Tab-separated table of C-alpha atoms in Angstrom:
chain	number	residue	atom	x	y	z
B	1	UNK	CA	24.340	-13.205	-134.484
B	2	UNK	CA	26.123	-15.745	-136.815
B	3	UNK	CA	29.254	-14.929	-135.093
B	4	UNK	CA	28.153	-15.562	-131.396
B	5	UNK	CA	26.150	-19.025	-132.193
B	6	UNK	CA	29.365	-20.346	-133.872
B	7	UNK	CA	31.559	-19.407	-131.172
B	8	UNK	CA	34.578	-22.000	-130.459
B	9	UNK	CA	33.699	-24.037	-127.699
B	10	UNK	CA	35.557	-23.049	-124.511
B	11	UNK	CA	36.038	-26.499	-122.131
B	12	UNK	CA	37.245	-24.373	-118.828
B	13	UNK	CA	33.834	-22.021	-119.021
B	14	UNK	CA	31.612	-24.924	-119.889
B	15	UNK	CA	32.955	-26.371	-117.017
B	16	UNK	CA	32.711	-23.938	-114.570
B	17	UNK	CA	29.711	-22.939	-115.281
B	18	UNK	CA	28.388	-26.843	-115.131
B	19	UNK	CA	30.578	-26.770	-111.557
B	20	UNK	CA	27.837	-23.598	-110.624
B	21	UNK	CA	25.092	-25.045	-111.156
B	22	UNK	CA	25.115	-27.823	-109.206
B	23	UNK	CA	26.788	-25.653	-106.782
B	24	UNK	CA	23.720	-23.960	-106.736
B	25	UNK	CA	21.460	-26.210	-106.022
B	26	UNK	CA	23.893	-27.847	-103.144
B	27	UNK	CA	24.311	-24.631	-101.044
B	28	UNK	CA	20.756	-23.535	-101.106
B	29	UNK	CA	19.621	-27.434	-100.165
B	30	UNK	CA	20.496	-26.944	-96.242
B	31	UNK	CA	18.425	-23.378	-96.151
B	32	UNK	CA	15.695	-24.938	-97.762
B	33	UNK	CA	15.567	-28.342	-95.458
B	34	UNK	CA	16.329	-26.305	-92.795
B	35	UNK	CA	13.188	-24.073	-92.567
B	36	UNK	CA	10.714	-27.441	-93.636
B	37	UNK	CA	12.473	-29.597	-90.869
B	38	UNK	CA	12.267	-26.800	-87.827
B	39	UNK	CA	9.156	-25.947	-89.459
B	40	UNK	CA	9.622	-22.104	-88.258
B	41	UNK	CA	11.423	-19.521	-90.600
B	42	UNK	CA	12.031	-17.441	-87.362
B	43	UNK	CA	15.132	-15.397	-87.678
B	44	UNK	CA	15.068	-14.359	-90.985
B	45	UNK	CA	14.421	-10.560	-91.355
B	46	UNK	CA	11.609	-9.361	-94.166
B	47	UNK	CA	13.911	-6.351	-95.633
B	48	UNK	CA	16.433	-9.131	-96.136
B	49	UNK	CA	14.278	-11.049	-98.604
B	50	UNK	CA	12.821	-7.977	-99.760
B	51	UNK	CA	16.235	-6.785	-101.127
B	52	UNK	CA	17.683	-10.215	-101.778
B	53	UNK	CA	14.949	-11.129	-104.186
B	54	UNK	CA	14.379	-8.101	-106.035
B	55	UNK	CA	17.926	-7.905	-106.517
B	56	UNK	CA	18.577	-11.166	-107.974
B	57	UNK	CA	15.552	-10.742	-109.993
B	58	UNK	CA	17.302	-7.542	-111.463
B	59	UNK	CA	20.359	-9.549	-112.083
B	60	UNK	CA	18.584	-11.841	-113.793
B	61	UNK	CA	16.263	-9.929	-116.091
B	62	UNK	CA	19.842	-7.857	-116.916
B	63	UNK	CA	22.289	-11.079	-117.683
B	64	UNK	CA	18.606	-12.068	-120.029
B	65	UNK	CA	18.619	-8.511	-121.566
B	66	UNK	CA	22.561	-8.655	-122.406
B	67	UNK	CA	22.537	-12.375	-123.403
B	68	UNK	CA	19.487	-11.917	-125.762
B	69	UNK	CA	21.262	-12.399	-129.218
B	70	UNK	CA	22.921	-15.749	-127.498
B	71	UNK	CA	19.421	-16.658	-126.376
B	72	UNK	CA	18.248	-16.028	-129.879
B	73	UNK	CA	20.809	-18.622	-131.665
B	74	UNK	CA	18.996	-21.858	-129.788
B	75	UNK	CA	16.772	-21.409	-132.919
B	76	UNK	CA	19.674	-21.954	-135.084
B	77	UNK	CA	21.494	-25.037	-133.552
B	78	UNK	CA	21.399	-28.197	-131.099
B	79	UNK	CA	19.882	-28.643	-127.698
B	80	UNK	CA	23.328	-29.207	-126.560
B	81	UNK	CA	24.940	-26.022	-128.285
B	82	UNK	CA	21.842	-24.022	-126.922
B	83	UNK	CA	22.574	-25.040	-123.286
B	84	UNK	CA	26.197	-24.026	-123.495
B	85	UNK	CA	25.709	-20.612	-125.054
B	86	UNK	CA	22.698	-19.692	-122.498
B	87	UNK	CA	24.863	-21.632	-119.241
B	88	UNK	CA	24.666	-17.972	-117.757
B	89	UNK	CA	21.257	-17.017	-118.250
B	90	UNK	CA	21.002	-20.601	-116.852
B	91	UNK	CA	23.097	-19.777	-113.538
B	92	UNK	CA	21.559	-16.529	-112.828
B	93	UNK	CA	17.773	-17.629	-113.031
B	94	UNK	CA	18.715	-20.406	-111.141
B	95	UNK	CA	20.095	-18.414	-108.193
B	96	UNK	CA	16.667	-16.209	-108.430
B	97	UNK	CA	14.704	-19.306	-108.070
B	98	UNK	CA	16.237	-20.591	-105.120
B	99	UNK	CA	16.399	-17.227	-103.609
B	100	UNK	CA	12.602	-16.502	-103.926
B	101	UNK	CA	12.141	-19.946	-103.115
B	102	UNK	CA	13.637	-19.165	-99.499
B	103	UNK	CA	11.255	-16.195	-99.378
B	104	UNK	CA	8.241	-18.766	-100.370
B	105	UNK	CA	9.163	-21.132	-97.698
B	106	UNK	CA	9.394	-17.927	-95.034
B	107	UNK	CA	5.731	-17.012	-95.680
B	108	UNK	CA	4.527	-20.662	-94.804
B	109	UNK	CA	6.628	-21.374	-92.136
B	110	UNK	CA	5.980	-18.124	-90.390
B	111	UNK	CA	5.336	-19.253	-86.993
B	112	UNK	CA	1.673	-18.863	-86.397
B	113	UNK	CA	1.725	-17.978	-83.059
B	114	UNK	CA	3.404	-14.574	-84.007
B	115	UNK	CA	1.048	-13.770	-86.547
B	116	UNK	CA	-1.556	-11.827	-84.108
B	117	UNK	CA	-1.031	-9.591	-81.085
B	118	UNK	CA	-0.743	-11.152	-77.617
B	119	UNK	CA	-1.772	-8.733	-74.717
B	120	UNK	CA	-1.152	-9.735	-70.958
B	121	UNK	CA	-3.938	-7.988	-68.583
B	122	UNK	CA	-2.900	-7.314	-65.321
B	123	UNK	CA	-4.755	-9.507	-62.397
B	124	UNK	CA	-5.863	-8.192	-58.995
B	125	UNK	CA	-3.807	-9.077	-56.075
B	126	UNK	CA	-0.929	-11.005	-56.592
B	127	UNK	CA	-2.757	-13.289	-59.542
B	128	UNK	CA	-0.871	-13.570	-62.968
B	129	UNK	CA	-1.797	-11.928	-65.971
B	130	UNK	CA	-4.076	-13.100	-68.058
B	131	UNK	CA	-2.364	-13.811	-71.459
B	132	UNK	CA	-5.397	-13.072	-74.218
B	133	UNK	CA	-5.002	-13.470	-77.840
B	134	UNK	CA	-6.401	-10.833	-80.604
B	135	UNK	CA	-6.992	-10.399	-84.008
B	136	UNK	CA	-4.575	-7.527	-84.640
B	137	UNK	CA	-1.795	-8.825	-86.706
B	138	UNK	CA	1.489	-8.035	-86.059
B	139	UNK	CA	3.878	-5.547	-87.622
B	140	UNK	CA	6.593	-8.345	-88.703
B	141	UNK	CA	4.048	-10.312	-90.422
B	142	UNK	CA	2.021	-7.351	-92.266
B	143	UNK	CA	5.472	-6.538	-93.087
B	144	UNK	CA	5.929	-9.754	-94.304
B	145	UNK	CA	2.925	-9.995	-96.595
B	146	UNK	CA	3.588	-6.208	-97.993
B	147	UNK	CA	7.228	-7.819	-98.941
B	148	UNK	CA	5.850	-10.431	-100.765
B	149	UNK	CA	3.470	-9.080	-102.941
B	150	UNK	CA	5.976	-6.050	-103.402
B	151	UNK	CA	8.747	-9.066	-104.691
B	152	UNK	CA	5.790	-10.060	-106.804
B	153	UNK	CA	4.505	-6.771	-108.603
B	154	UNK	CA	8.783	-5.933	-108.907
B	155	UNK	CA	8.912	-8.861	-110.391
B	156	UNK	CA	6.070	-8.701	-113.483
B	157	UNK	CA	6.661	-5.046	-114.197
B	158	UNK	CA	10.467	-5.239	-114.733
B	159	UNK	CA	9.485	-8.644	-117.034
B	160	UNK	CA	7.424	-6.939	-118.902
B	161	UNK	CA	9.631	-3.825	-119.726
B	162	UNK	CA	12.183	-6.213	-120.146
B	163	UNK	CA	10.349	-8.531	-123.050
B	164	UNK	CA	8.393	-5.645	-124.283
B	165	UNK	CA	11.915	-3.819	-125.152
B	166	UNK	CA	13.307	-7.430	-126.258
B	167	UNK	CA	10.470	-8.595	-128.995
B	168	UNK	CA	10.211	-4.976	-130.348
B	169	UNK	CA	13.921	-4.015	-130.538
B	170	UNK	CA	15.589	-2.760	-133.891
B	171	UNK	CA	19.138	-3.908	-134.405
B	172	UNK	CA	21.381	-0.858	-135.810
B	173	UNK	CA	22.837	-1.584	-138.862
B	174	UNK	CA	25.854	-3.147	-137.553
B	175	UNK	CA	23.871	-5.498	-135.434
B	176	UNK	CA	24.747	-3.193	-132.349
B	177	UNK	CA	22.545	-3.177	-129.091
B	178	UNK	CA	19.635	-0.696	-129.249
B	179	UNK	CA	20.438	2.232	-126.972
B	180	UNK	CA	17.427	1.875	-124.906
B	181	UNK	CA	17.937	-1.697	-124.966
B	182	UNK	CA	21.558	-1.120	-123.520
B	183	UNK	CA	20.379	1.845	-121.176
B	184	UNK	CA	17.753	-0.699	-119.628
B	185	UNK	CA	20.074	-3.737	-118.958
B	186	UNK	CA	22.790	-0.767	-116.931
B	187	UNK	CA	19.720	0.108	-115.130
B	188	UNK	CA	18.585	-3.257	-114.121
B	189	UNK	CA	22.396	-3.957	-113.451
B	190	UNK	CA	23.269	-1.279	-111.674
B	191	UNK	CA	20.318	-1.508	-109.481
B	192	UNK	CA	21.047	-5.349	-108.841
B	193	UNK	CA	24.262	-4.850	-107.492
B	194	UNK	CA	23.289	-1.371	-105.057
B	195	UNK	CA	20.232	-3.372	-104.051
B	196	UNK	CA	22.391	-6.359	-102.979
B	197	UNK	CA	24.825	-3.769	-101.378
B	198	UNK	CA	22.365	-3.212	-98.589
B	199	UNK	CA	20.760	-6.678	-99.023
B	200	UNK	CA	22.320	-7.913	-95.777
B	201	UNK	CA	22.686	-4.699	-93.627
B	202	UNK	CA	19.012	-6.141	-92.259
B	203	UNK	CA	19.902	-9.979	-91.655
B	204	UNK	CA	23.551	-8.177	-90.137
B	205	UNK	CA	21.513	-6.103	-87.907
B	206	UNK	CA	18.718	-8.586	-86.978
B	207	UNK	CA	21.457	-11.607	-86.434
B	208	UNK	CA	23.260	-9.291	-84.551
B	209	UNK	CA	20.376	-7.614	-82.181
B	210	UNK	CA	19.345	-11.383	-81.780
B	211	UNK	CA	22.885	-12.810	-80.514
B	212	UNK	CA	21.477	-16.309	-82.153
B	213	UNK	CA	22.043	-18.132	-85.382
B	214	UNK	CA	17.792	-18.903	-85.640
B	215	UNK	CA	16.837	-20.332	-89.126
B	216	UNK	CA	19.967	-19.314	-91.163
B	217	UNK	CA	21.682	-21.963	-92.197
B	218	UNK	CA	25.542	-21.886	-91.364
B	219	UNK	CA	26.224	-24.469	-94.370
B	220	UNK	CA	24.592	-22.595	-96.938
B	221	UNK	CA	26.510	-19.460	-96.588
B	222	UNK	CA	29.885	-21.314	-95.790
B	223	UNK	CA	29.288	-22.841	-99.948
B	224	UNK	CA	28.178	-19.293	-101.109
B	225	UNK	CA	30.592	-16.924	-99.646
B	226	UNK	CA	33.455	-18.149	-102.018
B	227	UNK	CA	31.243	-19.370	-104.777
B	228	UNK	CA	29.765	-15.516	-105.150
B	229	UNK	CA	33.581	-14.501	-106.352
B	230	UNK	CA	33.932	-18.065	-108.637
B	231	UNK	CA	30.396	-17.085	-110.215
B	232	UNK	CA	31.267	-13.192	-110.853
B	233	UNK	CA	34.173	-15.159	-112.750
B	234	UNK	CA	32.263	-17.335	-114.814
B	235	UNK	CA	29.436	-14.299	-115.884
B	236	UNK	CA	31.945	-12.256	-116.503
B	237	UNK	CA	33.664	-14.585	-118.931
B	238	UNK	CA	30.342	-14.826	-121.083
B	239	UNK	CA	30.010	-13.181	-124.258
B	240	UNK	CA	28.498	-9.992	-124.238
B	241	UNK	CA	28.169	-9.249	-121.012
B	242	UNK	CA	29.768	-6.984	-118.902
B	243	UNK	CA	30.540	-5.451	-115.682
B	244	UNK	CA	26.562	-4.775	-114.562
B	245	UNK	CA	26.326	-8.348	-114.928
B	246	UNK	CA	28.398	-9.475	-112.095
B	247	UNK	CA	28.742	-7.013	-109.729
B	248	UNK	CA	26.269	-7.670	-107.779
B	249	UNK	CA	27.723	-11.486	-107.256
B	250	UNK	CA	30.618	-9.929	-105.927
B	251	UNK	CA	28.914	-7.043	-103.663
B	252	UNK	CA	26.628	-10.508	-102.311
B	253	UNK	CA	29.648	-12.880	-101.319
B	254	UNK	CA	31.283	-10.248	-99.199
B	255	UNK	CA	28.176	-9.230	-97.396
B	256	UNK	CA	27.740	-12.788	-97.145
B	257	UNK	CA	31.054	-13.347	-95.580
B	258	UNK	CA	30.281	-11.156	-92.933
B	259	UNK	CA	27.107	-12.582	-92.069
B	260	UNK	CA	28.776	-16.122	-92.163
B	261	UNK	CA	31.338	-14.614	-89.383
B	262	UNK	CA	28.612	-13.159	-87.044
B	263	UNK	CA	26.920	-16.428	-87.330
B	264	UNK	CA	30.270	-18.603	-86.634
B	265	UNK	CA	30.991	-16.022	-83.420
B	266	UNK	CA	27.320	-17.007	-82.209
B	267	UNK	CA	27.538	-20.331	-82.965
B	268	UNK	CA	30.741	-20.284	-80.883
B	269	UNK	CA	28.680	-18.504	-77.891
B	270	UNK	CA	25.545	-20.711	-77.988
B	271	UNK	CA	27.872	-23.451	-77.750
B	272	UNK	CA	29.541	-22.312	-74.363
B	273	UNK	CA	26.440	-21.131	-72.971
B	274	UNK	CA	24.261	-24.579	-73.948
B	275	UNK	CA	21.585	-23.342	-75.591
B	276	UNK	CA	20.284	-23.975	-79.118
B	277	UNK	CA	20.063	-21.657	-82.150
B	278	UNK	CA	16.753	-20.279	-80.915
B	279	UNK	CA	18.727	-20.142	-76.975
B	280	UNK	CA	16.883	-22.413	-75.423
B	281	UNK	CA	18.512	-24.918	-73.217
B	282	UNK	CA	19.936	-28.086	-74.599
B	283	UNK	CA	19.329	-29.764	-71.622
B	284	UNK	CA	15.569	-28.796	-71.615
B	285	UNK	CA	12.577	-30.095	-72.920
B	286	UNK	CA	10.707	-26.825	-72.095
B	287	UNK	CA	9.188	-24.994	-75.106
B	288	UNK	CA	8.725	-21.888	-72.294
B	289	UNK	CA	10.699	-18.940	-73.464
B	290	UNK	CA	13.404	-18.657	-69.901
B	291	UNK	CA	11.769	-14.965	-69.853
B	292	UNK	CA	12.216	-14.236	-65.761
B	293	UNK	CA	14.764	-11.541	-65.779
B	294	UNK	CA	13.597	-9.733	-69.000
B	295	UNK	CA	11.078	-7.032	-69.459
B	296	UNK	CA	8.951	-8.011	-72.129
B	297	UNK	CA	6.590	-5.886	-73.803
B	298	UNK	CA	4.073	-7.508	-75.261
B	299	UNK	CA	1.054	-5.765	-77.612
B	300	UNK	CA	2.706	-2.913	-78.673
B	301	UNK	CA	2.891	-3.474	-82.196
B	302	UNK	CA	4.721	-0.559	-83.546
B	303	UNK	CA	7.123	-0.440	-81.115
B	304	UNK	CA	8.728	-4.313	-81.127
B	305	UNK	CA	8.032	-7.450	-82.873
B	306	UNK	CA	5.698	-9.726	-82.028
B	307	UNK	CA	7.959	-12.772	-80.373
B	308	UNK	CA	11.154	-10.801	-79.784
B	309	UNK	CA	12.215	-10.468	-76.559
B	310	UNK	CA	14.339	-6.667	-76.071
B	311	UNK	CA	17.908	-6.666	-75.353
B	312	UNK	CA	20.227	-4.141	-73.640
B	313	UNK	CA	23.287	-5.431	-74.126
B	314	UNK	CA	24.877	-2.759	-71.886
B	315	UNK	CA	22.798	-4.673	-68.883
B	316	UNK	CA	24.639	-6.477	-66.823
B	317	UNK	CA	21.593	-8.290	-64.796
B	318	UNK	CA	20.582	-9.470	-68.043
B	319	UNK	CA	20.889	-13.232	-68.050
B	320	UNK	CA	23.422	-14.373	-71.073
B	321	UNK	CA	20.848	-17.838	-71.499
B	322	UNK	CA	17.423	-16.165	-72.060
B	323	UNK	CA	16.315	-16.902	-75.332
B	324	UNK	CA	15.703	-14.476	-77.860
B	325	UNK	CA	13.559	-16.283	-80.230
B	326	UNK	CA	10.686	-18.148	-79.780
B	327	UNK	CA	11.314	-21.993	-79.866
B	328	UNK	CA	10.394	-23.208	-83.160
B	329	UNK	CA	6.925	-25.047	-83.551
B	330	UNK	CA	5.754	-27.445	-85.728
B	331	UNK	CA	2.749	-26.459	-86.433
B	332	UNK	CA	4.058	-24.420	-89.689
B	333	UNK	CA	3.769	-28.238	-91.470
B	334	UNK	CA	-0.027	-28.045	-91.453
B	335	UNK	CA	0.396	-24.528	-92.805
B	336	UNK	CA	-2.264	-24.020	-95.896
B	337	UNK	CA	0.105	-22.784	-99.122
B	338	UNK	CA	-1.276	-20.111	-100.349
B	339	UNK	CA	-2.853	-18.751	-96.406
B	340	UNK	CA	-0.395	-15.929	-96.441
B	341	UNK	CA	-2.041	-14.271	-98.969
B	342	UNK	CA	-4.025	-13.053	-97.195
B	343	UNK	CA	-3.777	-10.173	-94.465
C-alpha cells in the first residue's frame, strides 16, 4: 500500500481528471434544467434509465472495488494527496449521481396527465365522445415505478456485496488482490460495460419511433459524446485499474453519438416543418395535440402508451406536423417528491 500512497505526482492526470469533473457537472446541467424548466420528462424511455443507471452504478461500485488500496491510503496522508489518489473513484461516482439524478427528476416530472387511463365513449348520433378519466394507471408509468425501485434494490445489494467483500478481505502475502475480490470487480465491470451496450438501443428506438427531440437535451450529449473517450483515458491511466474499468465509458460515448445524430437529423426536421420538440406548432398557442388525421387509440393499456400517438411511417396521408408527444405541462412543478412512490 506504501508504494501506491507515495506515488510521484503526475500533473497531466491530475489535470485531466480535474478537467472531468467539472466537465461533469457542465454537460449534465442542461438535462437537468431542462426537465425542471419544461416541467415534463416526456420523451425519455424507462428501459433507458433502467440500464443507464444500473450500469453506471456497476461502474462505479467496480472502479471502488479496484481502487480500494488507493482509497485506503487517505488514512495515511493529506486531504489534498487523498483527493488526487481517489480523482477516479471521484469521476465515476460523480457520473452515477448525475445519472440517477436524471432518473429522480423523470419520476417527478412525469406528466400527470399520463399517469391514468383515458377512455373516449362513443356518443349517439353524431355527438363527440365523451373523454372520461380512470383510475387504471398506465403501462409507461407502472413501468416507470417498477424501474425505479428495481435501480434502487440493484443498487443496495451490489453495495453491500461490494463492502461486505471490501472490510473482510485478506491480502495474500504479497499484498495481491483477493481472488474473489478480483472475480467480483470483472463481474461488476464486465456487466457495466454490456449493460451500457444496450443502454441506448431504448432511447434509439423511442427517439426514433417518436421523430422528435422531446426532453433530451441536444447540449448535454453534444459535451458527453467526446468526453466518454477523454474519460476512458483518464480511468484507464489510474493505478490499478484496468480494462473493466473503462469500457463501459467507451461502449456509452458511441451509443451516445448515435443518439446525438438522430436527435441533430430531427432537430433539422422540426425546424423545416415549424413545430417544437414535442411537434407542436411554433406559431400556436394551442396546447391541443393537432390529432385530426391520426387514429388514436386510447385505453388500451397493454397495447400503446398512454400519450403516444401511433405512427406508420409507410403512410402517406399521415400529416408530417401532428405531434407525437403531448405538449409539456407545468403542472409537474407542484409535483409532491416522494408521490411516485407510490403505485
Amino acid at each position: 500500500m506504501s508504494d501506491i500512497c507515495h506515488l510521484d505526482s503526475d500533473w497531466f492526470v491530475n489535470a485531466l481528471a480535474t478537467f472531468l469533473i467539472i466537465a461533469l457537472v457542465l454537460s449534465y446541467a442542461p438535462q437537468h434544467v431542462r426537465i425542471i424548466q419544461m416541467g415534463s420528462s416526456e420523451g425519455f424511455s424507462p428501459w433507458f434509465l433502467l440500464l443507464g443507471s444500473t450500469s453506471s452504478t456497476a461502474g462505479m461500485l467496480n472502479m471502488i472495488t479496484l481502487s480500494w488500496p488507493t482509497i485506503q491510503c487517505c488514512s495515511d496522508v493529506s486531504v489534498g494527496r487523498c483527493l488526487e489518489l481517489t480523482a477516479g473513484v471521484i469521476q465515476v461516482t460523480l457520473q452515477w449521481f448525475l445519472f440517477v439524478a436524471i432518473l429522480v427528476l423523470y419520476m417527478i416530472y412525469y406528466p400527470a396527465r399520463l399517469k391514468y387511463v383515458d377512455i373516449d365513449i362513443p356518443a349517439h348520433g353524431t355527438l363527440p365522445p365523451q373523454h372520461v378519466k380512470t383510475k387504471l394507471l398506465s403501462d409507461d408509468w407502472r413501468l416507470s415505478v417498477n424501474v425505479s425501485w428495481a435501480v434502487a434494490i440493484h443498487l443496495v445489494v451490489n453495495a453491500f456485496i461490494t463492502f461486505f467483500l471490501l472490510f473482510t478481505r485478506i491480502p495474500g502475502p504479497g499484498g495481491e488482490v483477493p481472488p474473489q475480490i478480483s472475480m467480483w470487480a470483472t463481474v461488476l465491470g464486465v456487466s457495466s460495460a454490456l449493460l451500457a451496450g444496450i443502454q441506448y438501443a431504448p432511447q434509439l428506438s423511442r427517439t426514433y419511433r417518436t421523430k422528435l427531440v422531446g426532453a433530451l437535451s441536444i447540449p448535454m450529449m453534444i459535451i458527453q459524446s467526446p468526453g466518454a473517450a477523454i474519460m476512458s483515458i483518464s480511468i484507464a491511466l489510474r493505478p490499478g485499474i484496468n480494462w473493466t474499468s473503462w469500457a463501459m465509458y467507451a461502449v456509452s460515448g458511441i451509443m451516445q453519438a448515435a443518439l446525438l445524430a438522430m436527435c441533430i437529423a430531427w432537430k433539422l426536421r422540426q425546424r423545416r416543418l415549424k413545430i417544437d420538440d414535442f411537434g407542436y406548432p411554433l406559431d400556436s398557442s394551442s396546447s391541443t395535440p393537432l390529432t385530426d388525421d391520426v387514429d388514436t387509440v386510447v385505453g388500451e393499456v397493454s397495447d400503446i402508451q398512454v400519450g403516444d400517438v401511433p405512427y406508420d411511417s409507410e403512410a402517406e396521408d399521415v400529416r408530417e406536423d401532428v405531434p407525437l408527444l403531448p405538449k409539456p405541462g407545468r403542472s409537474g412543478r407542484n409535483s409532491r417528491f416522494f408521490g411516485w412512490l407510490r403505485l
